[in-house]
Short mmCIF file of C-alpha atoms in Angstrom, two decimals:
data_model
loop_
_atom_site.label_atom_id
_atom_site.label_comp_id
_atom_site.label_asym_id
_atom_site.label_seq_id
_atom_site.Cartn_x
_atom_site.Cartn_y
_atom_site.Cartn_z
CA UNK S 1 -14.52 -30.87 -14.46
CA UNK S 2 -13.82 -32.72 -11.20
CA UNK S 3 -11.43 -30.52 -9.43
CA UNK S 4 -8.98 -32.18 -7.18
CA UNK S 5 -5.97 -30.37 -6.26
CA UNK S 6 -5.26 -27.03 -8.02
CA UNK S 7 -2.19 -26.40 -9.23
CA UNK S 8 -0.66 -22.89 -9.57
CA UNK S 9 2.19 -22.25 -12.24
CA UNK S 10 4.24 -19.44 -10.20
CA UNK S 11 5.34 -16.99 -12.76
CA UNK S 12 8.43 -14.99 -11.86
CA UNK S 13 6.95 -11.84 -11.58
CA UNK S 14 5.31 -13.44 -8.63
CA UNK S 15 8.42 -14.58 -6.59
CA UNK S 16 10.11 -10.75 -7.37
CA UNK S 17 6.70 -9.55 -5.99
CA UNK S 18 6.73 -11.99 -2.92
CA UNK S 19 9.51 -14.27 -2.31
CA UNK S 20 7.37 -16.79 -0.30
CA UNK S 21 4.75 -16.82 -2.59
CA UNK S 22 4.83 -20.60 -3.28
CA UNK S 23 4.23 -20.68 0.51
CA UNK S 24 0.26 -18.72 0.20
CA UNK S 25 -1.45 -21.78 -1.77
CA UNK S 26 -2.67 -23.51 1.20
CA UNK S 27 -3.21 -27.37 0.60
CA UNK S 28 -2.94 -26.99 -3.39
CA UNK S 29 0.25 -27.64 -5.22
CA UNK S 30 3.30 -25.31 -6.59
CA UNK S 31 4.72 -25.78 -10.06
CA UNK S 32 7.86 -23.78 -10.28
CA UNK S 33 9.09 -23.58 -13.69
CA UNK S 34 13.05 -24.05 -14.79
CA UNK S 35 12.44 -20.77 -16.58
CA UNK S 36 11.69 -19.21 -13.88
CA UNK S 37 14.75 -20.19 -11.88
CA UNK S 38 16.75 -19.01 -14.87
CA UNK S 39 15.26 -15.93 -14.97
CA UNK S 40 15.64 -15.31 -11.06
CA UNK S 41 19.48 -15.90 -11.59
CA UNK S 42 19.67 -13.17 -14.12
CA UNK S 43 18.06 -10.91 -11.91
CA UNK S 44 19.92 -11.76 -8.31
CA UNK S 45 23.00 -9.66 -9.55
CA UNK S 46 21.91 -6.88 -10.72
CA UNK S 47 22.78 -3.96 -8.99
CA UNK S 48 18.62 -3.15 -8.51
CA UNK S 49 16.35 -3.75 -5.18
CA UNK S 50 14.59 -6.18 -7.08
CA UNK S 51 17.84 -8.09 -6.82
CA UNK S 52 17.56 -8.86 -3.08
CA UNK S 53 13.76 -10.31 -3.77
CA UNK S 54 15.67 -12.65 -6.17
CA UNK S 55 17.69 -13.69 -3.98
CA UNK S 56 15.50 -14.08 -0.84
CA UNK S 57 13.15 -16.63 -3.03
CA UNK S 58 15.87 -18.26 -4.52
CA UNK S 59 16.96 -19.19 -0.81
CA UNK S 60 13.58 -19.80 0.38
CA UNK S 61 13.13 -22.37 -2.54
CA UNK S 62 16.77 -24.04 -2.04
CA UNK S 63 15.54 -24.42 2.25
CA UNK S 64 12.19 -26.14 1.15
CA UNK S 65 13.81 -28.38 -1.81
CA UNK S 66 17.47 -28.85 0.13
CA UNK S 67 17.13 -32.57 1.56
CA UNK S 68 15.13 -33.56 -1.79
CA UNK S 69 15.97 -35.93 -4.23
CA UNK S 70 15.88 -35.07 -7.90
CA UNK S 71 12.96 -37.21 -8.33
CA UNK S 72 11.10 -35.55 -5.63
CA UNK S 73 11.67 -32.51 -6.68
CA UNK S 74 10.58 -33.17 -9.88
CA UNK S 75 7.21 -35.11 -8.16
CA UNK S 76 6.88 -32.40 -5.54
CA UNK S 77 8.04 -31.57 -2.18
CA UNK S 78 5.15 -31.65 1.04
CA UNK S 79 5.23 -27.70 1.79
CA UNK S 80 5.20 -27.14 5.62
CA UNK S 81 2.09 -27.02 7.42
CA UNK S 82 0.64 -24.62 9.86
CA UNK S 83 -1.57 -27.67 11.86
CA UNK S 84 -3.37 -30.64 11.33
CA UNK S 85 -6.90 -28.75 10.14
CA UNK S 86 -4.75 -26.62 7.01
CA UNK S 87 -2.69 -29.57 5.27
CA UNK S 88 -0.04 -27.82 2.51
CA UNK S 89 0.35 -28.79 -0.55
CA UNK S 90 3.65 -29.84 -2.61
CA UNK S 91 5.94 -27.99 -4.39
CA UNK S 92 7.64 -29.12 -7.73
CA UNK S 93 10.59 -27.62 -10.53
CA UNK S 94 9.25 -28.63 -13.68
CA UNK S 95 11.87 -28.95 -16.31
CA UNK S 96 10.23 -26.86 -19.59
CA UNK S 97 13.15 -27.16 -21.33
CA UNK S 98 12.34 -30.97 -22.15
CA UNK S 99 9.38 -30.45 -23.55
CA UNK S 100 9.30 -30.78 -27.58
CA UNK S 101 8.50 -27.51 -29.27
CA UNK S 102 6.50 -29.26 -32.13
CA UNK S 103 3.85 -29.73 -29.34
CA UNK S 104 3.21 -26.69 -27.95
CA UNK S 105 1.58 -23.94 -29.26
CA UNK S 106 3.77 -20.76 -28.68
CA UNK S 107 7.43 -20.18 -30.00
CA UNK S 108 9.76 -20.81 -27.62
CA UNK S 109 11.51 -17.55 -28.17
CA UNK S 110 10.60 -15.69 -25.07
CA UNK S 111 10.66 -17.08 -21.61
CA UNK S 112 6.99 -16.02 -20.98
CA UNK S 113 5.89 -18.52 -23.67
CA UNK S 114 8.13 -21.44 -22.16
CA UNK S 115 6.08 -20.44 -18.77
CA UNK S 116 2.79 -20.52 -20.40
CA UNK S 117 3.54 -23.67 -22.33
CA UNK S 118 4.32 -25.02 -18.48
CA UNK S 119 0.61 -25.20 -17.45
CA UNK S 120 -0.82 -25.90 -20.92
CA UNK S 121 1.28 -29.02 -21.19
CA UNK S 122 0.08 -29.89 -17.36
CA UNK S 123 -3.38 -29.06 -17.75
CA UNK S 124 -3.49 -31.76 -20.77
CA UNK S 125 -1.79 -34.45 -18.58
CA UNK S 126 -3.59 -33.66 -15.55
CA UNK S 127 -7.39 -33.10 -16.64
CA UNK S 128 -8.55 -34.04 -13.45
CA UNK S 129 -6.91 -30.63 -11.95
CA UNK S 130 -7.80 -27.16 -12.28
CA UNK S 131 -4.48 -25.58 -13.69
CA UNK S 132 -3.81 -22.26 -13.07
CA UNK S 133 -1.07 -19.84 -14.31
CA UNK S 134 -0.37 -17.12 -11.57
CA UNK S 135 1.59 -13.57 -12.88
CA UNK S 136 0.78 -9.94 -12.63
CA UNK S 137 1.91 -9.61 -16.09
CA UNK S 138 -1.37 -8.33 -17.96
CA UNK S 139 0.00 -9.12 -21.53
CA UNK S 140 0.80 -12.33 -20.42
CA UNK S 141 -2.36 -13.34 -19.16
CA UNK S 142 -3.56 -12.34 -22.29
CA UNK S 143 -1.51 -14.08 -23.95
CA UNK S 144 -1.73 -17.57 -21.95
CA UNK S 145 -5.89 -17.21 -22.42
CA UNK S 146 -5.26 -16.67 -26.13
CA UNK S 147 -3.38 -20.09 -26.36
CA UNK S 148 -5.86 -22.17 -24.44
CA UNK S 149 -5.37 -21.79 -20.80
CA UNK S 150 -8.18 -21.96 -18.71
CA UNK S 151 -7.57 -20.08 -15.80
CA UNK S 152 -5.29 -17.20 -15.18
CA UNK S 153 -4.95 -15.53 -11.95
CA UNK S 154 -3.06 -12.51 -10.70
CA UNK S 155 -1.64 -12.82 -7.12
CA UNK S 156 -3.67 -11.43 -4.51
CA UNK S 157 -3.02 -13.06 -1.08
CA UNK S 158 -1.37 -9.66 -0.25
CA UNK S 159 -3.65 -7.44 -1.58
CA UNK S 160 -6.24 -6.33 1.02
CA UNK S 161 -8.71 -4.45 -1.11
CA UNK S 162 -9.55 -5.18 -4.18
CA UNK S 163 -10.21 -1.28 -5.40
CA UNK S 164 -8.53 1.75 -3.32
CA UNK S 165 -12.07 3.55 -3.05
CA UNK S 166 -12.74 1.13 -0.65
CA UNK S 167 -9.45 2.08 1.13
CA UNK S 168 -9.76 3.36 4.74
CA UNK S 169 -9.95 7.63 4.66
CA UNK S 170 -9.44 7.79 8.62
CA UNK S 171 -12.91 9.38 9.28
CA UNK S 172 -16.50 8.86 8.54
CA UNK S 173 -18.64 11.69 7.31
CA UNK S 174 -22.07 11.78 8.61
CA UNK S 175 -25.22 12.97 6.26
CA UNK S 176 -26.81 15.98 7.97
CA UNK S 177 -26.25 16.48 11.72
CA UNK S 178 -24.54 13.80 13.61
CA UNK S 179 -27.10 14.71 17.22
CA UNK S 180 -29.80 13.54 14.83
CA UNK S 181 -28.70 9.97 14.65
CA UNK S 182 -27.81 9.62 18.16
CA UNK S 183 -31.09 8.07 20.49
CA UNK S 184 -28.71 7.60 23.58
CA UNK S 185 -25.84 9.44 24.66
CA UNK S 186 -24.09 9.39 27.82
CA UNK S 187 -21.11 12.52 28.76
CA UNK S 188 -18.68 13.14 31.17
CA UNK S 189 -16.42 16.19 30.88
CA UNK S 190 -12.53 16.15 32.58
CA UNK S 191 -11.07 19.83 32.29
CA UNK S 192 -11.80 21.05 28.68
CA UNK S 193 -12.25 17.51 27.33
CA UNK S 194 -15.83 16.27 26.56
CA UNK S 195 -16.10 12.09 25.76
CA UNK S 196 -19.69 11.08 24.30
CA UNK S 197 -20.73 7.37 25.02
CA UNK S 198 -22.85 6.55 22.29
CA UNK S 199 -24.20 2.84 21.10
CA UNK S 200 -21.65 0.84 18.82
CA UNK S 201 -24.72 -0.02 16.16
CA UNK S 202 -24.04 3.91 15.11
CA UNK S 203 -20.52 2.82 13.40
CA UNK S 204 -20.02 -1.35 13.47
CA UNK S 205 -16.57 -0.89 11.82
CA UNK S 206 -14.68 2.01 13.27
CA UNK S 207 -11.52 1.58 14.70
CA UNK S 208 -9.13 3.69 17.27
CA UNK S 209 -8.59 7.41 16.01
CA UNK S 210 -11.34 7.71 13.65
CA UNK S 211 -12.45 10.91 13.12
CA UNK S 212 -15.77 11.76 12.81
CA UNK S 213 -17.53 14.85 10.68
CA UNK S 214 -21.08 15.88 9.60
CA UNK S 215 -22.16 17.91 7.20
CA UNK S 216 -22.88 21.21 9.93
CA UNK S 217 -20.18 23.54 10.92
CA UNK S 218 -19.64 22.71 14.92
CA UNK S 219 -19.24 18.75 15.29
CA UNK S 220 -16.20 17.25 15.39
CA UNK S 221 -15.03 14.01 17.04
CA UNK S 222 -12.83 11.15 17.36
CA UNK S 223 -13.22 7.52 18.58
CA UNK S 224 -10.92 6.98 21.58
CA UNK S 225 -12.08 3.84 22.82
CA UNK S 226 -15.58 1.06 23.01
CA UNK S 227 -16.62 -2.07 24.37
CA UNK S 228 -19.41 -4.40 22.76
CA UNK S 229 -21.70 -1.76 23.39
CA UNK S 230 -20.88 1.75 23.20
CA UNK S 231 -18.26 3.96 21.21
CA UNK S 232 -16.56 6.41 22.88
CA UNK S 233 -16.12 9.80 21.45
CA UNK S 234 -13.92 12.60 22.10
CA UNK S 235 -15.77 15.71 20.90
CA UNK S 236 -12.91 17.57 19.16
CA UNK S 237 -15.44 20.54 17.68
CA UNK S 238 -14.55 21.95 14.41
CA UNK S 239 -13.32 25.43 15.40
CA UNK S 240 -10.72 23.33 17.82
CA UNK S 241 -9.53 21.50 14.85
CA UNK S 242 -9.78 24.77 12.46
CA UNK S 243 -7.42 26.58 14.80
CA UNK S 244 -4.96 24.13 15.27
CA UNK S 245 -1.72 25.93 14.68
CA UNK S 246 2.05 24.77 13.79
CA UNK S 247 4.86 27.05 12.39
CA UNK S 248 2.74 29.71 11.32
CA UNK S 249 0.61 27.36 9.33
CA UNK S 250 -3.11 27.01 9.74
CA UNK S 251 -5.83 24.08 8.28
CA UNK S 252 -7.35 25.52 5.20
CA UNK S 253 -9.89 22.90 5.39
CA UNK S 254 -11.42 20.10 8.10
CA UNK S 255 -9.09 17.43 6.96
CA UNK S 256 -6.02 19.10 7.31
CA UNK S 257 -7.38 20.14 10.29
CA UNK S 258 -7.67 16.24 11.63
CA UNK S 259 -4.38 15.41 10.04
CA UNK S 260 -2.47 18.33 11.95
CA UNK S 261 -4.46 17.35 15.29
CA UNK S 262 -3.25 13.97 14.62
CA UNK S 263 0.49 14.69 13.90
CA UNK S 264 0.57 17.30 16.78
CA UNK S 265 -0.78 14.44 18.93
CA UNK S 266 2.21 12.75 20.91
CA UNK S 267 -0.04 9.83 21.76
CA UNK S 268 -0.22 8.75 17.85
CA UNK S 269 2.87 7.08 16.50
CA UNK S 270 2.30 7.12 13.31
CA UNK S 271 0.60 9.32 11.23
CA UNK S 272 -0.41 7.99 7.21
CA UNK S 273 -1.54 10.90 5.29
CA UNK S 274 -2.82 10.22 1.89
CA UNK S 275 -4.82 12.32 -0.84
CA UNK S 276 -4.00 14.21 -4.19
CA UNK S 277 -0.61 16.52 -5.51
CA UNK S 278 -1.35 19.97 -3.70
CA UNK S 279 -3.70 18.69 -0.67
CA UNK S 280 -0.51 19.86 1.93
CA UNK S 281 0.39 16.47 3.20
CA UNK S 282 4.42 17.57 2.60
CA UNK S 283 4.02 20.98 4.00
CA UNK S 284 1.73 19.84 7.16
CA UNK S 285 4.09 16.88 8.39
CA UNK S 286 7.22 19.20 8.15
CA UNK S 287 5.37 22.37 9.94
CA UNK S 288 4.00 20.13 12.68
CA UNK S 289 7.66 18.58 13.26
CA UNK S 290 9.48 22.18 13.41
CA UNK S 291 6.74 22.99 15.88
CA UNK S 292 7.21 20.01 17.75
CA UNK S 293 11.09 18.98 17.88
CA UNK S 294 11.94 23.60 18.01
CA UNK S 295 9.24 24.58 20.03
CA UNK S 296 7.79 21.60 22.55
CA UNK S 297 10.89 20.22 22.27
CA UNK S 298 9.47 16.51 22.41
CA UNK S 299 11.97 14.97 19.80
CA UNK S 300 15.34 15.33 19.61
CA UNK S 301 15.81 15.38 15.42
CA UNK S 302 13.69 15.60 12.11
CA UNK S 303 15.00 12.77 9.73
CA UNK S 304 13.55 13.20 6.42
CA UNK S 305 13.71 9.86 3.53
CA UNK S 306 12.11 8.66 0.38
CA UNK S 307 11.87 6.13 -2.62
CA UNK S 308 13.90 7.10 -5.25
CA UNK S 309 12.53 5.92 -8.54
CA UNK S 310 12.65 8.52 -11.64
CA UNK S 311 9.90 9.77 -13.78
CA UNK S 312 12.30 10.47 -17.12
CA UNK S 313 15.69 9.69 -17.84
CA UNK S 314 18.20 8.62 -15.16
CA UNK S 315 20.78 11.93 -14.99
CA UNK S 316 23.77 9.70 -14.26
CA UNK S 317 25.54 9.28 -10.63
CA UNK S 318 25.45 12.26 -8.27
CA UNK S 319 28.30 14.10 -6.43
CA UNK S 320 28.66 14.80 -2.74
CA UNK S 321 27.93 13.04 0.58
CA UNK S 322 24.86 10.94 0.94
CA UNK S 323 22.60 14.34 2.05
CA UNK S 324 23.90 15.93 -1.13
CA UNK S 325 22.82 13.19 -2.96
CA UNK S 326 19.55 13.12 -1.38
CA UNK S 327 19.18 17.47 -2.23
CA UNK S 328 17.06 16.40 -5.76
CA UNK S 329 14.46 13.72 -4.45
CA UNK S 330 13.81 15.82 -1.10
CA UNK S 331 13.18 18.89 -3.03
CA UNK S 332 9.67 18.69 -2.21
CA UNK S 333 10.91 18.99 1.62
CA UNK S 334 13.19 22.22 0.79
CA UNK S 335 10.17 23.89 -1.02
CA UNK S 336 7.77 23.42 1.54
CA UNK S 337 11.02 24.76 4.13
CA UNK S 338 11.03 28.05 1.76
CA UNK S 339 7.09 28.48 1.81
CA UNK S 340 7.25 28.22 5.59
CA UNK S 341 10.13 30.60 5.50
CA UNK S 342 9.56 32.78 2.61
CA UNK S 343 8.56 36.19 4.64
CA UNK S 344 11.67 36.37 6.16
CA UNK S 345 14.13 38.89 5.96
CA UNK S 346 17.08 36.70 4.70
CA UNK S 347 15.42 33.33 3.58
CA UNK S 348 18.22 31.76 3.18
CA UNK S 349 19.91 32.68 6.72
CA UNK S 350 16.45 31.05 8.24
CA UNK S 351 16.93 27.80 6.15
CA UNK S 352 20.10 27.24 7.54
CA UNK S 353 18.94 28.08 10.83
CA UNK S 354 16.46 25.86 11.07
CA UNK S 355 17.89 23.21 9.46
CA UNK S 356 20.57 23.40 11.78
CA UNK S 357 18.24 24.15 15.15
CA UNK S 358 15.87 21.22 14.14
CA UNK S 359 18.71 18.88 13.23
CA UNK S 360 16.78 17.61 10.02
CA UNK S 361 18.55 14.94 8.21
CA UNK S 362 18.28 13.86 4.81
CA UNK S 363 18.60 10.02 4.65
CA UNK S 364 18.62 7.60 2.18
CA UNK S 365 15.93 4.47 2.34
CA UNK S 366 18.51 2.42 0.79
CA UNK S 367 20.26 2.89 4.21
CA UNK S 368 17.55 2.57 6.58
CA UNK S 369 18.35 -1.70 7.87
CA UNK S 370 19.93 -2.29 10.51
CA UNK S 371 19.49 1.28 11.78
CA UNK S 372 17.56 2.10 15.60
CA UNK S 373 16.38 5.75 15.33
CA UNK S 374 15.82 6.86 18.82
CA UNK S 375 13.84 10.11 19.85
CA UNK S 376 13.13 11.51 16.54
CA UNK S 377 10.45 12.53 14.16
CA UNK S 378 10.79 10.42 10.63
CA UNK S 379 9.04 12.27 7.78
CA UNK S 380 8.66 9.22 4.75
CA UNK S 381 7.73 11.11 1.66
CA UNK S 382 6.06 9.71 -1.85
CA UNK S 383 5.85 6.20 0.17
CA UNK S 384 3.72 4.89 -2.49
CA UNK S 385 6.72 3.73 -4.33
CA UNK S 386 7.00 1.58 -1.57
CA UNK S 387 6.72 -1.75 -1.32
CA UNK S 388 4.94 -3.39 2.14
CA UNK S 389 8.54 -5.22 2.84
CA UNK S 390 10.49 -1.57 2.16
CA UNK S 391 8.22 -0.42 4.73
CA UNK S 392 8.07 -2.84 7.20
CA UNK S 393 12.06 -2.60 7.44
CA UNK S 394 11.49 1.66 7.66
CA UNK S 395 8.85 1.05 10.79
CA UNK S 396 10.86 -1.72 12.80
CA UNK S 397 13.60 1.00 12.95
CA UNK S 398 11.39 3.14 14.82
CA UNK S 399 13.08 3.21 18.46
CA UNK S 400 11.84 4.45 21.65
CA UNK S 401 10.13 8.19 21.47
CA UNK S 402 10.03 7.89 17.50
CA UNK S 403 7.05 9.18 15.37
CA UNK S 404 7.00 8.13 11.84
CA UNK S 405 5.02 10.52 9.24
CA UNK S 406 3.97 8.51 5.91
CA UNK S 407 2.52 10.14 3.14
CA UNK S 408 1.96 9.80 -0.53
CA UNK S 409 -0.68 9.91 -3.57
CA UNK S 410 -1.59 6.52 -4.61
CA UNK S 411 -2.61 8.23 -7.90
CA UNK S 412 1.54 9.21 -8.63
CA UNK S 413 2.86 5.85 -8.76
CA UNK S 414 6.17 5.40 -10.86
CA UNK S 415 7.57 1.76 -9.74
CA UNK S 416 6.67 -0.50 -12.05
CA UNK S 417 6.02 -3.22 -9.96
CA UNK S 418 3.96 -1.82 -7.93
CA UNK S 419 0.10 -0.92 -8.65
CA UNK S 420 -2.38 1.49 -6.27
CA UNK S 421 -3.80 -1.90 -4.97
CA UNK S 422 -0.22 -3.55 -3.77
CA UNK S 423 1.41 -0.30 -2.98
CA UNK S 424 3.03 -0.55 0.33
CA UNK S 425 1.06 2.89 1.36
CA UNK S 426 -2.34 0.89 0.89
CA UNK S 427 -0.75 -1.66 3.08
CA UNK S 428 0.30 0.03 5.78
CA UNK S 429 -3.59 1.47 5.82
CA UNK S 430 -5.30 -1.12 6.42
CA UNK S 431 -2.79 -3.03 8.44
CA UNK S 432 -2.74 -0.41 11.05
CA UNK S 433 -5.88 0.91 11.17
CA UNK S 434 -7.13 -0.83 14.49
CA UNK S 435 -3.44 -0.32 15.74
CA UNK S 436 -4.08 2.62 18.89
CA UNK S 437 -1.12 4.38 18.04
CA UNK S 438 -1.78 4.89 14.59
CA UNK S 439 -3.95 7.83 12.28
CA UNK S 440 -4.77 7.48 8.39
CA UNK S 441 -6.25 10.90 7.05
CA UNK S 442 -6.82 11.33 3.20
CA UNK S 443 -6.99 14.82 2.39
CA UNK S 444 -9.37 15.49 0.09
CA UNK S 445 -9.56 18.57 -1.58
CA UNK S 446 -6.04 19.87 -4.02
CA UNK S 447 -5.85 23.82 -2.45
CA UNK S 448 -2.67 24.61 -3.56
CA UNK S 449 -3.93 26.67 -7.35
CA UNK S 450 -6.77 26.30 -9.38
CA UNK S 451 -4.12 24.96 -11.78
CA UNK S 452 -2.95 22.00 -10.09
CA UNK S 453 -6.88 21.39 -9.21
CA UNK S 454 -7.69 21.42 -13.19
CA UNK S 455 -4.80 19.06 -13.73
CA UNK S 456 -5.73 16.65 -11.00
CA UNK S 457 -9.43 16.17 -12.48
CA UNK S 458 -8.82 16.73 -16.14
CA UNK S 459 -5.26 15.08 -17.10
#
């Protein structure tokens, strides 16, 4: 086949997913489908946050196509182009609704087959062009290859890995002792901190706050700066990190030990902690804010949010104000408060102490635009229900003096639009991880029972 243009068939699943999709394809072409406009009006009104996606590609489409005649629209509209050297392509409503069901080869029942039929019916008139149907729906990828498309796609211009074993763990273990890899090393000591100068060909890819282990029981370090030639290392030491110390609570293990050095570190905004149900992500970001906004005093207020998508049954509409409506999904936050809490005299009398003393706050994401949180330390739990939009508008209301906290399993994933690949917690990873102010620690290693270790591996 001699390729010319490609053209992609958008599927709606795509424009939900990212409403300026169409926008990604370069210098190739954009079919839209009428279906798919139908099926994005169904969707704008419903009272779901997929609704606003509908609407913000439904607007983006209607700017791009608004001075267009019907016959250009139906030809296909020049996109707009970055420069000169990256030419767009041309976008285009086809109108699958006129073509005759006695000619194509799925019922026209269901609006997936009326999208499928799109590119089968374009990639016999246009032989010449590679036709390509883009969703994330699985089944109906299937089912398009089953009636005689060529290529299907799923959309990945967003996706920065392609597998989340490759996603960045915020350190780099080295095999035996890290001194034995070293041939030059240059240090300079300033009060009880040591920085190593060692040659960048040790670790090509590292990035600002990596931490760095071996497999002994003394090194510890973390890159805090380089140049084209040499790394430099702050030598952190393990028993430093081991006896790190917030609200009673103590590392159990060398990565909670780097992810309490990093969220006791007022230098970092923003901490990502990933890793497995029971590796103390919850429990370490809300000790290491009481210690810091009670006892250092360095913000002013804990506010503690999170998605809010359900595992079973929906339980109706809940009573109260908006932090009584919050009391379910932050239960995590009130049972780690209890463990924290649990050998005092009157538990409950310390709860309400501290929750008064710390000023925590129980917030809704739904709530979060248009806010400016000034000062304060923002825990964002089970952010792998997130999308990357969700939490780009949770970040940009990060004021002056604010920390943010992230954390989540990318293995407990209950939106079903989202996958461990295009979760906004994978995202946020590798987006920030050569930002300076920002720490990613996975936490390997489940250490709250035997139990929930069993269940991790075996379930």
């Amino acid at each position: 086949m001699t390729t010319e243009k490609i053209i992609y068939v958008l599927d709606t699943n795509i424009l939900l997913h990212e409403p300026f999709a169409f926008l990604s394809f370069k210098e190739h072409d954009v079919v839209v489908p009428m279906t798919v406009l139908e099926e994005l009006d169904s969707i704008k009104d419903r009272n779901k946050d997929v609704s606003r996606d509908a609407r913000v590609a439904i607007r983006a489409l209607e700017d791009t196509l608004a001075n267009a005649s019907p016959e250009e629209v139906l030809a296909g509209v020049k996109l707009p182009e970055n420069d000169e050297q990256h030419p767009s392509g041309r976008l285009s409503i086809f109108n699958d609704y006129a073509l005759e069901e006695s000619k194509v080869k799925l019922s026209f029942n269901e609006n997936d087959n009326r999208i499928i039929s799109t590119a089968i019916y374009l990639q016999t008139e246009k032989p010449k062009n590679k036709v390509v149907l883009v969703t994330k729906d699985i089944n109906m990828r299937l089912k398009a290859k089953g009636a005689g498309l060529a290529f299907v796609e799923d959309y990945r211009t967003d996706q920065l890995i392609d597998d989340i074993q490759f996603l960045t763990k915020g350190y780099h273990q080295f095999d035996g002792d890290f001194w034995q890899h070293v041939n030059e090393c240059e240090s300079e000591t300033e009060g009880r901190n040591t920085t190593h100068y060692i040659k960048r060909d040790l670790l090509p890819s590292s990035y600002m706050n990596e931490y760095l282990i071996d497999e002994g029981e003394h090194f510890a370090g973390k890159v805090t700066g380089w140049d084209d030639d040499k790394l430099a290392i702050t030598d952190l030491s393990r028993e430093r990190l081991m006896s790190k110390q917030a609200w009673g609570i103590h590392p159990k293990n060398i990565y909670q030990g780097m992810a309490m050095d990093a969220l006791l570190d007022p230098t970092i905004d923003l901490v990502i902690l990933t890793g497995p149900a029971g590796c103390g992500k919850t429990l370490l970001a809300l000790a290491t804010a009481l210690e810091q906004v009670i006892e250092r005093g360095l913000y002013d207020k804990i506010i503690v949010t999170r998605s809010t998508p359900e595992i079973a049954e929906s339980i109706g509409f809940l009573p109260g104000t908006e932090e009584e409506k919050m009391a379910p999904w932050l239960a995590a936050i009130t049972d780690s408060l209890e463990v924290l809490h649990k050998q005092d005299e009157s538990m409950d009398g310390s709860l309400n102490y501290i929750m008064d003393k710390a000023n925590i706050q129980f917030k809704s994401v739904n709530f979060m635009r248009g806010r400016s949180i000034q000062n304060a330390l923002v825990l964002l739990d089970e952010c792998q229900n997130l999308t990357a939009s969700q939490l780009k508008t949770i970040i940009t209301r990060c004021g002056e003096g604010t920390k943010l906290v992230c954390s989540g399993n990318l293995a407990q994933i209950d939106s079903n639009y989202l996958t461990a690949v295009t979760s906004g917690l994978t995202y946020i990873v590798e987006r920030f991880k050569d930002f300076p102010g920002s720490s990613t620690i996975n936490l390997n290693g489940v250490v709250r029972s035997r139990l929930a270790s069993f269940a991790e591996e075996n379930l």
